[in-house]
């Protein structure tokens, strides 16, 4: 009997230990880091103004975009150095560059695609695509499943006349004004008047659209000429979109997050 009781006690103790010890949780996969060749723009030129829109709700989605964790511009080193050269010239003329978006992770592009397929979500139509049917965003080229931004040498930017005025925060739910309305009516932006706001889904955003005249046309050409001189190529459909050539990573679409840790020490 003692032998049986001793065996039962040992079995019970073993069972108690087994149920008390839970399996170790699976380790979360570490986030990918930016490869060598990427830098934080601020480490190359801290004078360039950064207004990283996709870390805010003031986007055509109406929310922060996936993968944008901190408002930091990340670019390949050659692209960042080229912006530095352009900035030095502009500062002497009383202007500064202001970047809206730089490297863009693939997960952010995937977020754009999911949003574009949800035809019921049109909360920001009044500002960003007032004349475009959302069902046309893919066919008209406003949304695509891949973006040159994910290769790291493309930047969205504008010009600011110095001294720069701060841009007030966007208040979710505020009244929306079309992105092609007169500058005095659009969301206040410290940019010079380019004829439309940033991320305006409209043919008026085409850099050389003939309807854009006077100071607006001159501002676009000034930006284009300044960046072309340091190796950037403009996307004709977007006055704000420039890619530095030759690209350091012409065939790779990265997915590390927009976060200072992605380029720690660079």
PDB file of C-alpha atoms in Angstrom, residues 40-220:
ATOM      1  CA  UNK A  40      18.158  59.440 -41.681  1.00  0.00           C
ATOM      2  CA  UNK A  41      17.957  62.657 -43.712  1.00  0.00           C
ATOM      3  CA  UNK A  42      18.380  64.707 -40.541  1.00  0.00           C
ATOM      4  CA  UNK A  43      21.871  63.256 -40.041  1.00  0.00           C
ATOM      5  CA  UNK A  44      22.863  64.555 -43.487  1.00  0.00           C
ATOM      6  CA  UNK A  45      21.001  67.886 -43.434  1.00  0.00           C
ATOM      7  CA  UNK A  46      19.126  68.952 -40.286  1.00  0.00           C
ATOM      8  CA  UNK A  47      17.916  72.185 -41.929  1.00  0.00           C
ATOM      9  CA  UNK A  48      15.487  70.491 -44.331  1.00  0.00           C
ATOM     10  CA  UNK A  49      11.955  70.779 -42.953  1.00  0.00           C
ATOM     11  CA  UNK A  50      10.194  67.467 -42.358  1.00  0.00           C
ATOM     12  CA  UNK A  51       6.404  67.199 -42.328  1.00  0.00           C
ATOM     13  CA  UNK A  52       5.940  63.469 -42.575  1.00  0.00           C
ATOM     14  CA  UNK A  53       2.277  63.322 -43.490  1.00  0.00           C
ATOM     15  CA  UNK A  54       1.785  59.560 -43.313  1.00  0.00           C
ATOM     16  CA  UNK A  55       2.487  59.526 -39.585  1.00  0.00           C
ATOM     17  CA  UNK A  56      -0.681  61.627 -39.158  1.00  0.00           C
ATOM     18  CA  UNK A  57      -4.375  61.345 -39.997  1.00  0.00           C
ATOM     19  CA  UNK A  58      -4.057  64.051 -42.652  1.00  0.00           C
ATOM     20  CA  UNK A  59      -3.797  61.565 -45.521  1.00  0.00           C
ATOM     21  CA  UNK A  60      -6.104  60.428 -48.289  1.00  0.00           C
ATOM     22  CA  UNK A  61      -6.868  57.420 -46.070  1.00  0.00           C
ATOM     23  CA  UNK A  62      -7.848  59.608 -43.115  1.00  0.00           C
ATOM     24  CA  UNK A  63      -5.516  57.741 -40.754  1.00  0.00           C
ATOM     25  CA  UNK A  64      -1.854  57.029 -40.027  1.00  0.00           C
ATOM     26  CA  UNK A  65      -0.393  54.674 -42.598  1.00  0.00           C
ATOM     27  CA  UNK A  66       0.932  51.227 -41.680  1.00  0.00           C
ATOM     28  CA  UNK A  67       4.679  51.140 -41.096  1.00  0.00           C
ATOM     29  CA  UNK A  68       5.058  54.838 -40.237  1.00  0.00           C
ATOM     30  CA  UNK A  69       6.016  54.733 -36.568  1.00  0.00           C
ATOM     31  CA  UNK A  70       8.002  57.954 -36.241  1.00  0.00           C
ATOM     32  CA  UNK A  71       8.095  61.164 -38.312  1.00  0.00           C
ATOM     33  CA  UNK A  72      11.558  60.562 -39.724  1.00  0.00           C
ATOM     34  CA  UNK A  73      12.683  60.862 -43.342  1.00  0.00           C
ATOM     35  CA  UNK A  74      14.795  57.857 -44.370  1.00  0.00           C
ATOM     36  CA  UNK A  75      16.556  57.801 -47.752  1.00  0.00           C
ATOM     37  CA  UNK A  76      19.478  56.198 -49.497  1.00  0.00           C
ATOM     38  CA  UNK A  77      22.653  58.107 -48.754  1.00  0.00           C
ATOM     39  CA  UNK A  78      23.133  59.388 -52.343  1.00  0.00           C
ATOM     40  CA  UNK A  79      19.580  60.783 -52.388  1.00  0.00           C
ATOM     41  CA  UNK A  80      20.052  62.442 -48.994  1.00  0.00           C
ATOM     42  CA  UNK A  81      23.348  64.003 -50.062  1.00  0.00           C
ATOM     43  CA  UNK A  82      21.749  65.334 -53.242  1.00  0.00           C
ATOM     44  CA  UNK A  83      18.992  66.973 -51.200  1.00  0.00           C
ATOM     45  CA  UNK A  84      21.689  68.536 -49.045  1.00  0.00           C
ATOM     46  CA  UNK A  85      23.274  70.103 -52.139  1.00  0.00           C
ATOM     47  CA  UNK A  86      19.907  71.429 -53.282  1.00  0.00           C
ATOM     48  CA  UNK A  87      19.162  72.784 -49.817  1.00  0.00           C
ATOM     49  CA  UNK A  88      22.445  74.712 -49.671  1.00  0.00           C
ATOM     50  CA  UNK A  89      21.546  76.496 -52.897  1.00  0.00           C
ATOM     51  CA  UNK A  90      17.992  77.195 -51.781  1.00  0.00           C
ATOM     52  CA  UNK A  91      18.987  78.635 -48.413  1.00  0.00           C
ATOM     53  CA  UNK A  92      21.087  81.249 -50.197  1.00  0.00           C
ATOM     54  CA  UNK A  93      17.948  82.269 -52.109  1.00  0.00           C
ATOM     55  CA  UNK A  94      15.679  82.423 -49.070  1.00  0.00           C
ATOM     56  CA  UNK A  95      13.972  79.045 -49.469  1.00  0.00           C
ATOM     57  CA  UNK A  96      13.993  75.625 -47.825  1.00  0.00           C
ATOM     58  CA  UNK A  97      12.951  72.185 -48.942  1.00  0.00           C
ATOM     59  CA  UNK A  98      10.146  70.502 -47.026  1.00  0.00           C
ATOM     60  CA  UNK A  99       9.703  66.735 -47.332  1.00  0.00           C
ATOM     61  CA  UNK A 100       6.326  65.050 -47.017  1.00  0.00           C
ATOM     62  CA  UNK A 101       7.397  61.458 -47.620  1.00  0.00           C
ATOM     63  CA  UNK A 102      10.668  59.626 -48.248  1.00  0.00           C
ATOM     64  CA  UNK A 103      11.284  55.881 -48.018  1.00  0.00           C
ATOM     65  CA  UNK A 104       7.932  54.059 -47.860  1.00  0.00           C
ATOM     66  CA  UNK A 105       7.709  50.458 -46.588  1.00  0.00           C
ATOM     67  CA  UNK A 106       5.871  47.874 -48.665  1.00  0.00           C
ATOM     68  CA  UNK A 107       3.382  47.398 -45.820  1.00  0.00           C
ATOM     69  CA  UNK A 108       2.338  51.038 -46.324  1.00  0.00           C
ATOM     70  CA  UNK A 109       1.766  50.425 -50.033  1.00  0.00           C
ATOM     71  CA  UNK A 110      -0.302  47.367 -49.106  1.00  0.00           C
ATOM     72  CA  UNK A 111      -2.357  49.627 -46.819  1.00  0.00           C
ATOM     73  CA  UNK A 112      -2.991  51.986 -49.764  1.00  0.00           C
ATOM     74  CA  UNK A 113      -4.164  49.043 -51.872  1.00  0.00           C
ATOM     75  CA  UNK A 114      -6.558  47.738 -49.209  1.00  0.00           C
ATOM     76  CA  UNK A 115      -8.002  51.220 -48.770  1.00  0.00           C
ATOM     77  CA  UNK A 116      -8.450  51.729 -52.518  1.00  0.00           C
ATOM     78  CA  UNK A 117     -10.381  48.467 -52.809  1.00  0.00           C
ATOM     79  CA  UNK A 118     -12.793  49.528 -50.047  1.00  0.00           C
ATOM     80  CA  UNK A 119     -15.155  51.673 -52.106  1.00  0.00           C
ATOM     81  CA  UNK A 120     -17.294  52.458 -49.055  1.00  0.00           C
ATOM     82  CA  UNK A 121     -14.474  54.373 -47.340  1.00  0.00           C
ATOM     83  CA  UNK A 122     -14.488  57.819 -48.923  1.00  0.00           C
ATOM     84  CA  UNK A 123     -14.049  59.936 -45.807  1.00  0.00           C
ATOM     85  CA  UNK A 124     -11.292  62.106 -47.328  1.00  0.00           C
ATOM     86  CA  UNK A 125     -12.678  62.391 -50.862  1.00  0.00           C
ATOM     87  CA  UNK A 126     -13.625  66.046 -50.383  1.00  0.00           C
ATOM     88  CA  UNK A 127      -9.963  67.061 -50.098  1.00  0.00           C
ATOM     89  CA  UNK A 128      -7.795  64.545 -51.916  1.00  0.00           C
ATOM     90  CA  UNK A 129      -9.848  63.189 -54.855  1.00  0.00           C
ATOM     91  CA  UNK A 130     -13.012  65.304 -55.185  1.00  0.00           C
ATOM     92  CA  UNK A 131     -13.404  64.756 -58.947  1.00  0.00           C
ATOM     93  CA  UNK A 132     -12.114  61.184 -59.228  1.00  0.00           C
ATOM     94  CA  UNK A 133     -14.350  58.158 -58.762  1.00  0.00           C
ATOM     95  CA  UNK A 134     -12.631  55.935 -56.199  1.00  0.00           C
ATOM     96  CA  UNK A 135     -13.218  52.898 -58.399  1.00  0.00           C
ATOM     97  CA  UNK A 136     -10.816  54.509 -60.924  1.00  0.00           C
ATOM     98  CA  UNK A 137      -7.819  54.946 -58.616  1.00  0.00           C
ATOM     99  CA  UNK A 138      -5.962  51.889 -59.964  1.00  0.00           C
ATOM    100  CA  UNK A 139      -6.846  52.408 -63.617  1.00  0.00           C
ATOM    101  CA  UNK A 140      -5.914  56.090 -63.480  1.00  0.00           C
ATOM    102  CA  UNK A 141      -2.551  55.340 -61.841  1.00  0.00           C
ATOM    103  CA  UNK A 142      -3.092  57.025 -58.500  1.00  0.00           C
ATOM    104  CA  UNK A 143      -2.647  53.751 -56.558  1.00  0.00           C
ATOM    105  CA  UNK A 144      -0.378  50.826 -57.467  1.00  0.00           C
ATOM    106  CA  UNK A 145       0.780  47.639 -55.761  1.00  0.00           C
ATOM    107  CA  UNK A 146       4.431  48.730 -55.861  1.00  0.00           C
ATOM    108  CA  UNK A 147       5.999  52.136 -55.265  1.00  0.00           C
ATOM    109  CA  UNK A 148       9.402  53.525 -56.155  1.00  0.00           C
ATOM    110  CA  UNK A 149       9.421  55.022 -52.656  1.00  0.00           C
ATOM    111  CA  UNK A 150      10.038  51.527 -51.288  1.00  0.00           C
ATOM    112  CA  UNK A 151      13.416  51.453 -53.069  1.00  0.00           C
ATOM    113  CA  UNK A 152      14.588  54.382 -50.954  1.00  0.00           C
ATOM    114  CA  UNK A 153      15.655  57.000 -53.510  1.00  0.00           C
ATOM    115  CA  UNK A 154      12.291  58.699 -54.067  1.00  0.00           C
ATOM    116  CA  UNK A 155      11.027  61.675 -52.109  1.00  0.00           C
ATOM    117  CA  UNK A 156       7.863  63.810 -52.059  1.00  0.00           C
ATOM    118  CA  UNK A 157       8.659  67.425 -51.281  1.00  0.00           C
ATOM    119  CA  UNK A 158       7.951  71.104 -51.807  1.00  0.00           C
ATOM    120  CA  UNK A 159       9.458  74.562 -51.309  1.00  0.00           C
ATOM    121  CA  UNK A 160       8.977  76.853 -48.330  1.00  0.00           C
ATOM    122  CA  UNK A 161       9.767  80.557 -48.318  1.00  0.00           C
ATOM    123  CA  UNK A 162      11.843  81.506 -45.273  1.00  0.00           C
ATOM    124  CA  UNK A 163      11.249  82.256 -42.480  1.00  0.00           C
ATOM    125  CA  UNK A 164       9.129  79.118 -42.372  1.00  0.00           C
ATOM    126  CA  UNK A 165       5.761  79.264 -40.673  1.00  0.00           C
ATOM    127  CA  UNK A 166       4.604  76.193 -38.754  1.00  0.00           C
ATOM    128  CA  UNK A 167       1.790  74.100 -40.195  1.00  0.00           C
ATOM    129  CA  UNK A 168      -1.089  73.704 -37.761  1.00  0.00           C
ATOM    130  CA  UNK A 169      -2.134  70.161 -36.846  1.00  0.00           C
ATOM    131  CA  UNK A 170      -4.928  68.581 -38.857  1.00  0.00           C
ATOM    132  CA  UNK A 171      -8.078  68.019 -36.795  1.00  0.00           C
ATOM    133  CA  UNK A 172      -9.844  64.780 -37.810  1.00  0.00           C
ATOM    134  CA  UNK A 173     -13.395  65.550 -38.861  1.00  0.00           C
ATOM    135  CA  UNK A 174     -12.728  69.146 -39.843  1.00  0.00           C
ATOM    136  CA  UNK A 175     -14.320  70.532 -42.996  1.00  0.00           C
ATOM    137  CA  UNK A 176     -12.479  69.421 -46.117  1.00  0.00           C
ATOM    138  CA  UNK A 177     -11.587  71.745 -48.983  1.00  0.00           C
ATOM    139  CA  UNK A 178     -10.620  70.453 -52.454  1.00  0.00           C
ATOM    140  CA  UNK A 179      -6.874  70.136 -52.902  1.00  0.00           C
ATOM    141  CA  UNK A 180      -7.033  72.298 -56.042  1.00  0.00           C
ATOM    142  CA  UNK A 181      -8.949  75.181 -54.416  1.00  0.00           C
ATOM    143  CA  UNK A 182      -7.184  78.560 -54.128  1.00  0.00           C
ATOM    144  CA  UNK A 183      -4.311  78.388 -51.664  1.00  0.00           C
ATOM    145  CA  UNK A 184      -6.104  80.669 -49.206  1.00  0.00           C
ATOM    146  CA  UNK A 185      -8.948  78.144 -48.976  1.00  0.00           C
ATOM    147  CA  UNK A 186      -6.952  74.885 -48.856  1.00  0.00           C
ATOM    148  CA  UNK A 187      -5.596  73.291 -45.701  1.00  0.00           C
ATOM    149  CA  UNK A 188      -2.932  75.774 -44.504  1.00  0.00           C
ATOM    150  CA  UNK A 189       0.521  74.672 -45.556  1.00  0.00           C
ATOM    151  CA  UNK A 190       3.802  76.539 -45.269  1.00  0.00           C
ATOM    152  CA  UNK A 191       4.611  75.604 -48.872  1.00  0.00           C
ATOM    153  CA  UNK A 192       4.756  78.162 -51.651  1.00  0.00           C
ATOM    154  CA  UNK A 193       1.707  77.976 -53.930  1.00  0.00           C
ATOM    155  CA  UNK A 194       2.107  74.995 -56.263  1.00  0.00           C
ATOM    156  CA  UNK A 195      -1.447  75.122 -57.605  1.00  0.00           C
ATOM    157  CA  UNK A 196      -2.605  72.059 -55.651  1.00  0.00           C
ATOM    158  CA  UNK A 197      -1.912  70.554 -52.277  1.00  0.00           C
ATOM    159  CA  UNK A 198       0.206  67.457 -51.709  1.00  0.00           C
ATOM    160  CA  UNK A 199      -1.274  64.088 -52.750  1.00  0.00           C
ATOM    161  CA  UNK A 200      -3.939  65.764 -54.864  1.00  0.00           C
ATOM    162  CA  UNK A 201      -5.468  63.057 -57.077  1.00  0.00           C
ATOM    163  CA  UNK A 202      -6.204  65.272 -60.065  1.00  0.00           C
ATOM    164  CA  UNK A 203      -4.639  66.029 -63.434  1.00  0.00           C
ATOM    165  CA  UNK A 204      -3.924  69.536 -62.129  1.00  0.00           C
ATOM    166  CA  UNK A 205      -1.114  67.877 -60.174  1.00  0.00           C
ATOM    167  CA  UNK A 206       0.716  67.085 -63.425  1.00  0.00           C
ATOM    168  CA  UNK A 207       3.897  69.131 -63.225  1.00  0.00           C
ATOM    169  CA  UNK A 208       3.448  70.820 -66.600  1.00  0.00           C
ATOM    170  CA  UNK A 209      -0.349  71.007 -66.728  1.00  0.00           C
ATOM    171  CA  UNK A 210      -1.057  74.037 -68.957  1.00  0.00           C
ATOM    172  CA  UNK A 211      -3.817  75.278 -66.646  1.00  0.00           C
ATOM    173  CA  UNK A 212      -1.203  76.034 -63.988  1.00  0.00           C
ATOM    174  CA  UNK A 213       0.100  79.489 -64.798  1.00  0.00           C
ATOM    175  CA  UNK A 214       1.875  82.482 -63.273  1.00  0.00           C
ATOM    176  CA  UNK A 215       3.539  82.113 -59.879  1.00  0.00           C
ATOM    177  CA  UNK A 216       2.242  78.560 -59.434  1.00  0.00           C
ATOM    178  CA  UNK A 217       3.902  77.440 -62.682  1.00  0.00           C
ATOM    179  CA  UNK A 218       7.098  79.309 -61.773  1.00  0.00           C
ATOM    180  CA  UNK A 219       7.232  77.640 -58.347  1.00  0.00           C
ATOM    181  CA  UNK A 220       6.883  74.161 -59.860  1.00  0.00           C
TER     182      UNK A 220
END
